[in-house]
Tab-separated table of C-alpha atoms and ligand atoms in Angstrom:
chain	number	residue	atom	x	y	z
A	153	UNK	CA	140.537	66.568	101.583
A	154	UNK	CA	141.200	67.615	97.749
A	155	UNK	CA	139.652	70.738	96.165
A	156	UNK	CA	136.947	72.088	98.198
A	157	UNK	CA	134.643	72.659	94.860
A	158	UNK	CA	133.961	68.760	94.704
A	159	UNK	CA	131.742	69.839	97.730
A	160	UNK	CA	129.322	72.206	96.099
A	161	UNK	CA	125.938	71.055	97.553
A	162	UNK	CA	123.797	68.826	94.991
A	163	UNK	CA	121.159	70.906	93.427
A	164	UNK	CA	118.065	68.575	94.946
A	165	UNK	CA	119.818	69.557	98.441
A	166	UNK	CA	119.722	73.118	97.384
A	167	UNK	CA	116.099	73.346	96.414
A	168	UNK	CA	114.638	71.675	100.112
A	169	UNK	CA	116.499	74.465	101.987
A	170	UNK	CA	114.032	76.300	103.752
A	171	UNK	CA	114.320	79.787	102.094
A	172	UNK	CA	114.808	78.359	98.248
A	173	UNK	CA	112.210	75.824	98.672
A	174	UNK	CA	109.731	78.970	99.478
A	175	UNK	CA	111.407	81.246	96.532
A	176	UNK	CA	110.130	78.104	94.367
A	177	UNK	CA	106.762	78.085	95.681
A	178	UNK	CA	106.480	81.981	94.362
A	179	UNK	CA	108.526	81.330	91.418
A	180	UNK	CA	108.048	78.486	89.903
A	181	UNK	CA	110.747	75.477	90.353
A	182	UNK	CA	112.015	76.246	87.047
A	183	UNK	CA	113.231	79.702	87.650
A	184	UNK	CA	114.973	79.374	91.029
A	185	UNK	CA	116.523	75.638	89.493
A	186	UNK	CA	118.542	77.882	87.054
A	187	UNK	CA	119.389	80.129	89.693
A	188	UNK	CA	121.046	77.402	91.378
A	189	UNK	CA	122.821	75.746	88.479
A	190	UNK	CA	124.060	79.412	88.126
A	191	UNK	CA	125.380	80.092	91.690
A	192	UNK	CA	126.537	76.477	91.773
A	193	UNK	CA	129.100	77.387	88.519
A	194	UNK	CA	129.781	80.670	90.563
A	195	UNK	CA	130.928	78.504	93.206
A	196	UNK	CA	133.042	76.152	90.994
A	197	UNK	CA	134.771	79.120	89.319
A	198	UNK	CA	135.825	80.065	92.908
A	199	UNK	CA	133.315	83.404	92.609
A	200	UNK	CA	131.935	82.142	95.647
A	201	UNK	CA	133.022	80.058	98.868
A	202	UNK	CA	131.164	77.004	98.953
A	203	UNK	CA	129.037	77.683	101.803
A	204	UNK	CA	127.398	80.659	100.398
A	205	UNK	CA	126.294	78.499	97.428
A	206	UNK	CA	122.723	79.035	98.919
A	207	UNK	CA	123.108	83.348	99.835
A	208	UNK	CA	123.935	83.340	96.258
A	209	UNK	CA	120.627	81.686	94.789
A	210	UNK	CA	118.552	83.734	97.177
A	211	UNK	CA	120.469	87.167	95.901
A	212	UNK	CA	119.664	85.883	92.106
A	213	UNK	CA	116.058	85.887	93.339
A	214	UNK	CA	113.701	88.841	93.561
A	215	UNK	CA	113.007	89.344	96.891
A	216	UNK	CA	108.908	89.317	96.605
A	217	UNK	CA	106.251	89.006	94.039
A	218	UNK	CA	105.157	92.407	94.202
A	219	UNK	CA	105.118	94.661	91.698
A	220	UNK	CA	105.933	98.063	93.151
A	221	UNK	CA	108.551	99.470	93.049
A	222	UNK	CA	110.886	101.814	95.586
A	223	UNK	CA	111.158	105.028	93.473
A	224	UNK	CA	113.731	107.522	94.373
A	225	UNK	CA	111.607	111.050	94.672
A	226	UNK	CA	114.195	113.479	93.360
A	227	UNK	CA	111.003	115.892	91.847
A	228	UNK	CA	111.130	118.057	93.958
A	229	UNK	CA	107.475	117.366	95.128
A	230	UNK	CA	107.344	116.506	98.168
A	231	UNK	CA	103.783	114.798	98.385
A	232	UNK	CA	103.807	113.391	94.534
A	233	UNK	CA	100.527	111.411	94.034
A	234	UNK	CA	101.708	109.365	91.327
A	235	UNK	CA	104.385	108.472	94.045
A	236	UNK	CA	101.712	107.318	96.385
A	237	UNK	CA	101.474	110.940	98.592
A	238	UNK	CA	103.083	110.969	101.502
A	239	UNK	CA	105.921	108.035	102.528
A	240	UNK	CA	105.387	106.738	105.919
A	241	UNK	CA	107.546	107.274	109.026
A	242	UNK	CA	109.511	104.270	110.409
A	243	UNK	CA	107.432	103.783	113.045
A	244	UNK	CA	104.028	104.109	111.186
A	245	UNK	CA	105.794	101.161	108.638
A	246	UNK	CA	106.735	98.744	112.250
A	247	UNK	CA	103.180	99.577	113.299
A	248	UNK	CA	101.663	97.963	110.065
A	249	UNK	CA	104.052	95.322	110.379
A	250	UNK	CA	102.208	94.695	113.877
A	251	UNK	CA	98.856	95.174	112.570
A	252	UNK	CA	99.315	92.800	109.630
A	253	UNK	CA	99.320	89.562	111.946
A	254	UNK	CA	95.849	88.378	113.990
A	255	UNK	CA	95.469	92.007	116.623
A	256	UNK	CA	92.936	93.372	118.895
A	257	UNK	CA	91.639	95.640	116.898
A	258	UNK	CA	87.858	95.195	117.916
A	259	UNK	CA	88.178	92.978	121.016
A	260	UNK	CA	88.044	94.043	124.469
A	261	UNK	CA	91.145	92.017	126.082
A	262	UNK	CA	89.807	93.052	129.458
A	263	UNK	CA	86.018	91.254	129.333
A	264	UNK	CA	87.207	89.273	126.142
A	265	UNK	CA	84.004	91.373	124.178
A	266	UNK	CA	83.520	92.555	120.554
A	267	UNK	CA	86.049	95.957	121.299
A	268	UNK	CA	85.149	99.469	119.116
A	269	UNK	CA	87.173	99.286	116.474
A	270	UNK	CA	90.141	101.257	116.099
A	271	UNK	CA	90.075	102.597	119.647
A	272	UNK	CA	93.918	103.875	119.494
A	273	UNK	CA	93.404	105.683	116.512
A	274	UNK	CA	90.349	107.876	117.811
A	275	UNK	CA	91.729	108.617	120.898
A	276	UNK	CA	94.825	109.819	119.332
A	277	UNK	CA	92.670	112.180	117.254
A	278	UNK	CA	91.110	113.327	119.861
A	279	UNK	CA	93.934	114.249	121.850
A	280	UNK	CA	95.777	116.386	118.683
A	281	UNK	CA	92.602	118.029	118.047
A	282	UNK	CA	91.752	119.360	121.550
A	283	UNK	CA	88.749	121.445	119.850
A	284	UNK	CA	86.932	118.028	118.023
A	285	UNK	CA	84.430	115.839	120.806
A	286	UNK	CA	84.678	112.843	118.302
A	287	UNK	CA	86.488	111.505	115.136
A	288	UNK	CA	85.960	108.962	112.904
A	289	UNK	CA	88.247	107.310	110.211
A	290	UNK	CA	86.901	106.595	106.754
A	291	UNK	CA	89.439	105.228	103.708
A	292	UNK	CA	90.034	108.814	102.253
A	293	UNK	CA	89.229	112.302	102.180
A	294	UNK	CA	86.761	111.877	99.368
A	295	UNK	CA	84.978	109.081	101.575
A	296	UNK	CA	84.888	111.486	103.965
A	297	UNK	CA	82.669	114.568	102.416
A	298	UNK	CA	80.624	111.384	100.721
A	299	UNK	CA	79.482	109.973	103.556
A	300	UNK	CA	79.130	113.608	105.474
A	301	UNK	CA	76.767	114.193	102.232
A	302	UNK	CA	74.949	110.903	102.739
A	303	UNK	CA	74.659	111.132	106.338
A	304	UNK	CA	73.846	114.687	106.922
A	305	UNK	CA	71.932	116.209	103.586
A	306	UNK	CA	70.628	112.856	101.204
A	307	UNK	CA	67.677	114.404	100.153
A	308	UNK	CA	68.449	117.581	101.419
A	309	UNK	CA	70.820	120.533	99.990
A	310	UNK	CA	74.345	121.382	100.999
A	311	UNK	CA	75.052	125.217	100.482
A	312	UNK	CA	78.301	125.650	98.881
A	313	UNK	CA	79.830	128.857	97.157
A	314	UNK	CA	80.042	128.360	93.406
A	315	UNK	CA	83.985	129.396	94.050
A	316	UNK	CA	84.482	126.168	95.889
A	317	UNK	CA	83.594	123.681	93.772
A	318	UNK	CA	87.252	122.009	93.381
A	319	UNK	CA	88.302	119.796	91.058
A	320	UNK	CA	90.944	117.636	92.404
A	321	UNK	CA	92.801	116.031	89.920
A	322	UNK	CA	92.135	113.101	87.870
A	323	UNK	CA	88.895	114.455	86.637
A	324	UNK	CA	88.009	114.014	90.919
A	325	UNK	CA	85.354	116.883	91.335
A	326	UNK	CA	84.239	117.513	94.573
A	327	UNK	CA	80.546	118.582	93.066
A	328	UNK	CA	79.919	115.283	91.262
A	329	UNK	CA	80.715	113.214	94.353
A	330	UNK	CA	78.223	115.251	96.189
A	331	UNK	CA	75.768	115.007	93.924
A	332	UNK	CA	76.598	111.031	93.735
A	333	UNK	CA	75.627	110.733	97.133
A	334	UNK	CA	71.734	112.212	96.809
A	335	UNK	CA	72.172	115.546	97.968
A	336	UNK	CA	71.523	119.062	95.978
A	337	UNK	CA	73.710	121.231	95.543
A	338	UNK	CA	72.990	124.810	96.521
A	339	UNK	CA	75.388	127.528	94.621
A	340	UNK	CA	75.978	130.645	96.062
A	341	UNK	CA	77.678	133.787	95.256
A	342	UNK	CA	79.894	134.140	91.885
A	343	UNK	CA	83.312	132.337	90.683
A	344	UNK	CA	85.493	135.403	92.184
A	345	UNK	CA	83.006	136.220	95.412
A	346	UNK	CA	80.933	135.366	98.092
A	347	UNK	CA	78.801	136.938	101.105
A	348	UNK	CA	77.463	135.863	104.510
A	349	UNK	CA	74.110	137.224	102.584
A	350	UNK	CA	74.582	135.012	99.657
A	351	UNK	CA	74.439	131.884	102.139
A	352	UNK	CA	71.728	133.297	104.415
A	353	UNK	CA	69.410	133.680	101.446
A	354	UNK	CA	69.932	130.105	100.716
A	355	UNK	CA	69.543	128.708	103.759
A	356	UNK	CA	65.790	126.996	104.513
A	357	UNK	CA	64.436	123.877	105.763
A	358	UNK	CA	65.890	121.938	103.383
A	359	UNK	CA	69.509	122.832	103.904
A	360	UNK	CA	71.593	120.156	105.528
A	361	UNK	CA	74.367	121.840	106.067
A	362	UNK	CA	76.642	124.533	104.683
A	363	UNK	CA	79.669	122.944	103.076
A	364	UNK	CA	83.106	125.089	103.212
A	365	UNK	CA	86.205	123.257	100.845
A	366	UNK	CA	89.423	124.879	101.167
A	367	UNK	CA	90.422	125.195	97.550
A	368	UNK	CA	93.791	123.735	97.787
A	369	UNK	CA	94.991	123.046	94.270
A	370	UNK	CA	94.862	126.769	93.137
A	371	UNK	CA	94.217	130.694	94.177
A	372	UNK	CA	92.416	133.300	92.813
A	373	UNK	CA	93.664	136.507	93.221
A	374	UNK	CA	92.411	140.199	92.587
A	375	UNK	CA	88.411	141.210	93.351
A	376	UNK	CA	87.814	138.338	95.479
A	377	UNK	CA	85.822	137.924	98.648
A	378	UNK	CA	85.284	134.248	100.988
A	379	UNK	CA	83.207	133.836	103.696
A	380	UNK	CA	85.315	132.323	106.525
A	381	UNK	CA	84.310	129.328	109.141
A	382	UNK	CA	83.779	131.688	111.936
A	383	UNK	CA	81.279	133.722	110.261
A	384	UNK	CA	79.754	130.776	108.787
A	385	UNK	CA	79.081	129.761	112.083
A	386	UNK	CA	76.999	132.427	113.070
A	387	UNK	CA	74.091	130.742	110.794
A	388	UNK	CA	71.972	128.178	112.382
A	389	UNK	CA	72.650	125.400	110.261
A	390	UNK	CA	75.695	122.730	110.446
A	391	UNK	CA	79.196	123.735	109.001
A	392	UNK	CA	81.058	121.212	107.571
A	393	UNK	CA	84.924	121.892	106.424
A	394	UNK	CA	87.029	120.430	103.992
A	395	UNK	CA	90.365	121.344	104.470
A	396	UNK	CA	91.861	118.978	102.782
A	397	UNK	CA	95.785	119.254	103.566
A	398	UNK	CA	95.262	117.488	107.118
A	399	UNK	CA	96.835	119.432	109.226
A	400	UNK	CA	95.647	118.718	112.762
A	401	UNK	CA	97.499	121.830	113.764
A	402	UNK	CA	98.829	124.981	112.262
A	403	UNK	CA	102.185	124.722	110.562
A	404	UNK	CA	104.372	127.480	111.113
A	405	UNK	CA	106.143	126.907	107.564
A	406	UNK	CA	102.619	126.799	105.949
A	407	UNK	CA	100.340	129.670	107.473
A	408	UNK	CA	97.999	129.597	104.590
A	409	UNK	CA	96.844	126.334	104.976
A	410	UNK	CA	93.469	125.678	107.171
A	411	UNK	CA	93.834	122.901	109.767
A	412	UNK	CA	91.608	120.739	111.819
A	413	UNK	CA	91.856	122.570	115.740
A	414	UNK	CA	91.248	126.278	114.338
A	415	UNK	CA	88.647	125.095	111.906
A	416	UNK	CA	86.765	123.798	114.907
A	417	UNK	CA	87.699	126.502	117.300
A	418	UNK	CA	86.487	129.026	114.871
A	419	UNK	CA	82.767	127.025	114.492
A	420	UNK	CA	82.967	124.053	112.025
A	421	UNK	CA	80.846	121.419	113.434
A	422	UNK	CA	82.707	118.556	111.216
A	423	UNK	CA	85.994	118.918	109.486
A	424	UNK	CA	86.553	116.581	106.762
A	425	UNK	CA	90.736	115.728	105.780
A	426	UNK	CA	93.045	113.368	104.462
A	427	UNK	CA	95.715	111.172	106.075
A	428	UNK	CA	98.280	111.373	103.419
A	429	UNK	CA	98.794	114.262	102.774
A	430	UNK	CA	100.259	117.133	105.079
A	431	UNK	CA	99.653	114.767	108.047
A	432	UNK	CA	102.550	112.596	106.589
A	433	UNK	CA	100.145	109.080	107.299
A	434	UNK	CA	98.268	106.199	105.365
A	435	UNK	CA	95.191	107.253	103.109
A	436	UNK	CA	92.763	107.891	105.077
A	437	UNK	CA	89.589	110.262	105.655
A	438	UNK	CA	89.205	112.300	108.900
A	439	UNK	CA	85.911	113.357	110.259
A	440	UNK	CA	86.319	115.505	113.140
A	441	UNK	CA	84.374	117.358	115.592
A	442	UNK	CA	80.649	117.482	117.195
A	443	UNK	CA	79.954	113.985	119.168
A	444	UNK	CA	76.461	113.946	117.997
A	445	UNK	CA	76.890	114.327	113.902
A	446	UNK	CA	79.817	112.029	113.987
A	447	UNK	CA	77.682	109.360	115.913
A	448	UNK	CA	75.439	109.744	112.824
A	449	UNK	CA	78.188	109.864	110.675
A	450	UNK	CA	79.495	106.739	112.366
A	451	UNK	CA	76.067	104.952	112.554
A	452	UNK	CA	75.337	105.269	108.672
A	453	UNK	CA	74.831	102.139	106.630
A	454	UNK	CA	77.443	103.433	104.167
A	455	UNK	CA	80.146	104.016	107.025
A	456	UNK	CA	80.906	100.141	106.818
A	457	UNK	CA	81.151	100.518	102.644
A	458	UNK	CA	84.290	102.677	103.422
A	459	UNK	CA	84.868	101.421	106.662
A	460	UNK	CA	89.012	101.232	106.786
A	461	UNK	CA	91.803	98.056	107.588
A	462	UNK	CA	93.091	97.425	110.510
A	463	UNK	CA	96.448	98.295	108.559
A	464	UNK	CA	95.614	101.552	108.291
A	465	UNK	CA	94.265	102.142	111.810
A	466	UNK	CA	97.820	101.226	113.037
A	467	UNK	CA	99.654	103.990	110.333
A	468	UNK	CA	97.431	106.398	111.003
A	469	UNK	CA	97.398	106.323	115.383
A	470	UNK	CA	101.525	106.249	115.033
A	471	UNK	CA	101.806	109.162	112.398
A	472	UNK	CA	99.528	111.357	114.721
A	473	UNK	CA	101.225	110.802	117.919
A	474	UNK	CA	104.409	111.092	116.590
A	475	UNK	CA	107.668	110.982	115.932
A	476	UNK	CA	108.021	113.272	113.150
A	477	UNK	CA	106.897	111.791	109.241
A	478	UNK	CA	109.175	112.331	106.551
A	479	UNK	CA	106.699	114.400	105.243
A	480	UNK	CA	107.350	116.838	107.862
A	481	UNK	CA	111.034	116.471	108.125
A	482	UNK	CA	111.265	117.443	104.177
A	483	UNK	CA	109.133	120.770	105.334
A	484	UNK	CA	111.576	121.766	108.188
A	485	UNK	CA	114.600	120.963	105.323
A	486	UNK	CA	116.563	124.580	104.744
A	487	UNK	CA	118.003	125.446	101.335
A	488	UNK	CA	121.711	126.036	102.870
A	489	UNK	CA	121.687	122.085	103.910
A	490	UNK	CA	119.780	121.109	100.194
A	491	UNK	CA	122.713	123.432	98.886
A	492	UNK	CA	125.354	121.289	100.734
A	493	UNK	CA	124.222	118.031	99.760
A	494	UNK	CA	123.700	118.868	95.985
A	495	UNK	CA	127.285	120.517	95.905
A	496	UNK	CA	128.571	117.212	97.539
A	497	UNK	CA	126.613	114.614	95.263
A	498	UNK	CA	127.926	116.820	91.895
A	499	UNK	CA	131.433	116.432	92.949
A	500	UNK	CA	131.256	112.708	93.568
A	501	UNK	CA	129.691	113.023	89.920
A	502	UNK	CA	132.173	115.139	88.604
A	503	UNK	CA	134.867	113.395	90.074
A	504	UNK	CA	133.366	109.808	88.158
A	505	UNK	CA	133.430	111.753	85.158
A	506	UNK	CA	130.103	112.916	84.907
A	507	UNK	CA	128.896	116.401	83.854
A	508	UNK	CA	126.800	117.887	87.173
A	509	UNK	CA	126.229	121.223	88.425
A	510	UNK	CA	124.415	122.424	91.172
A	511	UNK	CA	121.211	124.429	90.762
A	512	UNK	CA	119.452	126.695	92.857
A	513	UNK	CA	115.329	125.220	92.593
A	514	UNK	CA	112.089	125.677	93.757
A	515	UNK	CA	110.438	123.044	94.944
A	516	UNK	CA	106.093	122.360	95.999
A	517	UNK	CA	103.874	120.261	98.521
A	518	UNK	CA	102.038	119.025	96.008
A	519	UNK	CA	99.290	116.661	96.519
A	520	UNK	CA	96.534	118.977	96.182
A	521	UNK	CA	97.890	121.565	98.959
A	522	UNK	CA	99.708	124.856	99.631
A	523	UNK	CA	99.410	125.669	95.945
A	524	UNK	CA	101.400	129.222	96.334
A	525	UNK	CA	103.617	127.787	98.622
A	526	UNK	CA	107.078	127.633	97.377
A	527	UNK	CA	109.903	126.082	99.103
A	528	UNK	CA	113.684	127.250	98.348
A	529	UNK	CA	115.548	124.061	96.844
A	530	UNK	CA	118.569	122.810	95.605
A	531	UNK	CA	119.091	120.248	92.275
A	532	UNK	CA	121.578	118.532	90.972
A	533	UNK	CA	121.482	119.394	87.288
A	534	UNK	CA	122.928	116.498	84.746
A	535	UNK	CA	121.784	116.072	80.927
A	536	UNK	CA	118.285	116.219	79.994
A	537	UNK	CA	118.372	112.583	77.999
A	538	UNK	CA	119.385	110.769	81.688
A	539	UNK	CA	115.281	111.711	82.863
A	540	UNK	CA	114.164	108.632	81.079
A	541	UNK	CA	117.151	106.122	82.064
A	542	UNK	CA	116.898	107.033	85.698
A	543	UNK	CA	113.105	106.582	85.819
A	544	UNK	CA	113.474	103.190	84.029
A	545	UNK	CA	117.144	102.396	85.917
A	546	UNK	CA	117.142	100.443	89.268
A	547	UNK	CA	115.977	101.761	91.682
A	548	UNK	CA	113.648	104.265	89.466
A	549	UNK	CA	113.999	108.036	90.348
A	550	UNK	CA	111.736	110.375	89.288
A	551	UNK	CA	113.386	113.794	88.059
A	552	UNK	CA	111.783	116.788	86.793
A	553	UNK	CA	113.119	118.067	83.185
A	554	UNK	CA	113.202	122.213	83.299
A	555	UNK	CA	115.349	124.447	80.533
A	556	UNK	CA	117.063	121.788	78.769
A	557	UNK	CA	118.299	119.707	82.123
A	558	UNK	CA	117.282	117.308	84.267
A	559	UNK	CA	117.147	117.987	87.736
A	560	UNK	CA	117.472	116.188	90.740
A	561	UNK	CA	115.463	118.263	93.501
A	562	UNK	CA	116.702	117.163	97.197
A	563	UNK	CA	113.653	118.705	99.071
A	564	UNK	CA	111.312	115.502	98.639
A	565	UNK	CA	114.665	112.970	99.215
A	566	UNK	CA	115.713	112.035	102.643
A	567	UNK	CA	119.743	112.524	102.759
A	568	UNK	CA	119.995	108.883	103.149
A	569	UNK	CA	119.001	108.463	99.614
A	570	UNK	CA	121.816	110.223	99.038
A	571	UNK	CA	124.094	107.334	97.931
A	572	UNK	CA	121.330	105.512	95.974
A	573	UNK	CA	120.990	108.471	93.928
A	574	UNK	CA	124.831	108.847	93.005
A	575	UNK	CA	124.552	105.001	91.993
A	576	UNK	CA	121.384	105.286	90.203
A	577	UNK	CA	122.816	108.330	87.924
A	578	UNK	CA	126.138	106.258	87.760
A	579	UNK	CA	124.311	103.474	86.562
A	580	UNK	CA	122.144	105.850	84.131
A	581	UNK	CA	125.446	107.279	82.657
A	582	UNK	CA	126.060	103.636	81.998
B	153	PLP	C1	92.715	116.127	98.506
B	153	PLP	C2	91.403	116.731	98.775
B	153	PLP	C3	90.250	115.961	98.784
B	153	PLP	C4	90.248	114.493	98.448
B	153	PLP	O1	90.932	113.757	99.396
B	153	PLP	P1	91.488	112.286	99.023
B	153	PLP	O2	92.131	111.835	100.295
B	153	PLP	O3	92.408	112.456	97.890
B	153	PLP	O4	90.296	111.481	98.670
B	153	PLP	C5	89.055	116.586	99.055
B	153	PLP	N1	89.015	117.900	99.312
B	153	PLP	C6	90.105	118.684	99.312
B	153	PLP	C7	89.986	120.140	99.613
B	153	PLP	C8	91.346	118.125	99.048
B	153	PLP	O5	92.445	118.890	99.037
């Protein structure tokens, strides 16, 4: 039979197999033609058996044309926003995978009718929040006071206290949406305080509701005062509340921060939140509560302008009825385990010949919530100049630079990151 390289496919042969043939439709023939040439040499060289000639041009290959990247999240943030909030659970990622080919998601399989859209999603809503009649899904939290704004006060005045008026974060300010959407804004009471009479005096017949935002990005402390939901209540005009975080629940790790059933239970009418952040989902915008003022919600010409994908109808019902998210794995994670796993990836550092220590950290929720919340953490310190190579290495992880060293916080990382983050700092080193 001779030597088994004189039967290293022919390159045309190559290029019709099914899975290179598609590579060259995304990448241009050129590209994946030197690709073969190259894994054919492998091949002669003996690199390769002969059979794998074709694994080998496919490895060569990126994998897709997208341009995102996986980035290792070792900032100790544990809903960055530059990192896209919070990562999705495995389940909530097979579920888009699902929803992504041709689905029901607005036909009636039964009669074979136009269905309501994004039944599943509602209904598991409803059943988290036991205290909200109705819900509706817009494509963010933002979306969601806009088109409460549109819907309930265009024309009319929201009350708000002048100690609420949040600015988000990329110049996002929760006034100038308002605003955007027709309705006036009515300030009461002063930067530091507030009173029931401040938004009695205000209220007339031109009020459409009384707006309460849970200030999530900061706190003022010292002579302060805050009118809460319950009291709010009391007044006989609509509540809406925007608390944000999206909690549907109350987290025992985070009693600070407002969620959806005790907003409601204590009087809100609607509560406005997003998906991705303490709810561990998609982007998304929650409107929960009264079945009448979310029918009008619902039933407003700009619902369908931020009407959301049937992608994100499919992330969203999985991430509320469970399993856990990452996002609220990381919050359950103690410091004596983050202690453990930072001692273990310095020493596998150490032991390659690369300066580590282990630090003792403290790590955030970020994304606009819990802002005095801080977690107990654990870093892996190496030198400060490795920040930049690991950001730009492969895959990318994001560090956070703090007294001359660069830290790798394991709060935000799942331990099965682990290993990628000993190779990426490896690699860094390199
Ligand atoms: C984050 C946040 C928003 C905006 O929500 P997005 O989902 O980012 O649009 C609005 N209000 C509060 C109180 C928030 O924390």
């Amino acid at each position: 039979m001779g030597d088994p390289r004189r039967h290293i496919p022919a390159t045309d042969r190559i290029l019709n197999e099914p899975r290179v043939a598609e590579a060259a439709e995304r990448l241009g023939r050129e590209r994946v033609k030197q690709a073969v040439h190259e894994a054919q040499q492998r091949a002669r060289d003996g690199e390769i058996a002969v059979q794998e000639v074709v694994e080998g041009v496919l490895a060569e290959l990126p994998e897709s044309t997208l341009s995102l990247r996986r980035v290792l999240n070792a900032s100790g943030v544990l809903l960055h926003t530059n990192l896209g909030r919070a990562p999705l659970s495995g389940a909530a990622v097979r579920a888009l995978t699902t929803a992504a080919g041709t689905t029901d998601v607005e036909l009636d399989l039964e009669t074979g009718h136009r269905g309501r859209r994004g039944t599943g999603a509602l209904a598991a809503l409803r059943e988290a929040v036991p205290t909200a009649q109705a819900a509706h899904v817009v494509n963010n939290g933002a979306a969601a006071l806009a088109l409460a704004a549109t819907a309930l006060a265009a024309d009319r005045e929201i009350v708000v206290a002048r100690g609420e008026l949040v600015e988000i974060g990329d110049g996002f300010r929760i006034p100038e949406l308002l605003a955007s959407t027709g309705a006036r804004l009515r300030e009461v009471g002063t930067t530091n305080r507030v009173h029931l009479s401040d938004y009695r005096d205000a209220i007339g017949p031109d009020t459409g509701f009384v707006l309460k935002v849970h200030p999530s990005n900061f706190v003022i402390s010292g002579f302060t005062s805050a009118v809460s939901v319950a009291a709010l209540s009391e007044l006989d005009v609509p509540v809406v509340a925007d608390i944000g975080s999206g909690l549907l629940s109350p987290h025992p790790r985070l009693p600070a921060e407002p969620d959806a059933t005790t907003a409601l239970a204590e009087g809100a009418d609607v509560v406005t939140a997003s998906g991705d952040k303490l709810l561990g989902g998609p982007q998304a915008g929650m409107l929960l509560g009264d079945a009448e003022l979310v029918e009008r919600l619902r039933r407003d010409p700009l619902a369908r302008a931020l009407r959301v994908d049937k992608l994100t109808l499919a992330a969203l019902e999985v991430t509320v009825r469970g399993p856990s998210t990452p996002t609220g794995q990381a919050l359950e994670r103690d410091e004596r385990q983050l202690w453990h796993r930072a001692e273990r990836i310095a020493e596998i550092l150490a032991g390659a010949g690369v300066a580590a220590e282990t630090v003792s950290t403290t790590a955030a929720v970020g994304g606009g919530g819990a802002p005095g919340v801080e977690l107990p953490s654990a870093a892996v310190g190496v030198a400060e100049h490795l920040a930049k190579q690991l950001r730009t290495g492969d895959p990318p992880v994001l560090a956070r630079v703090e007294q001359g060293r660069c830290l790798l916080d394991l709060h935000a990382l799942p331990p099965e990151e682990d290993t990628d983050l000993v190779r990426a700092v490896l690699s860094a080193v390199r």
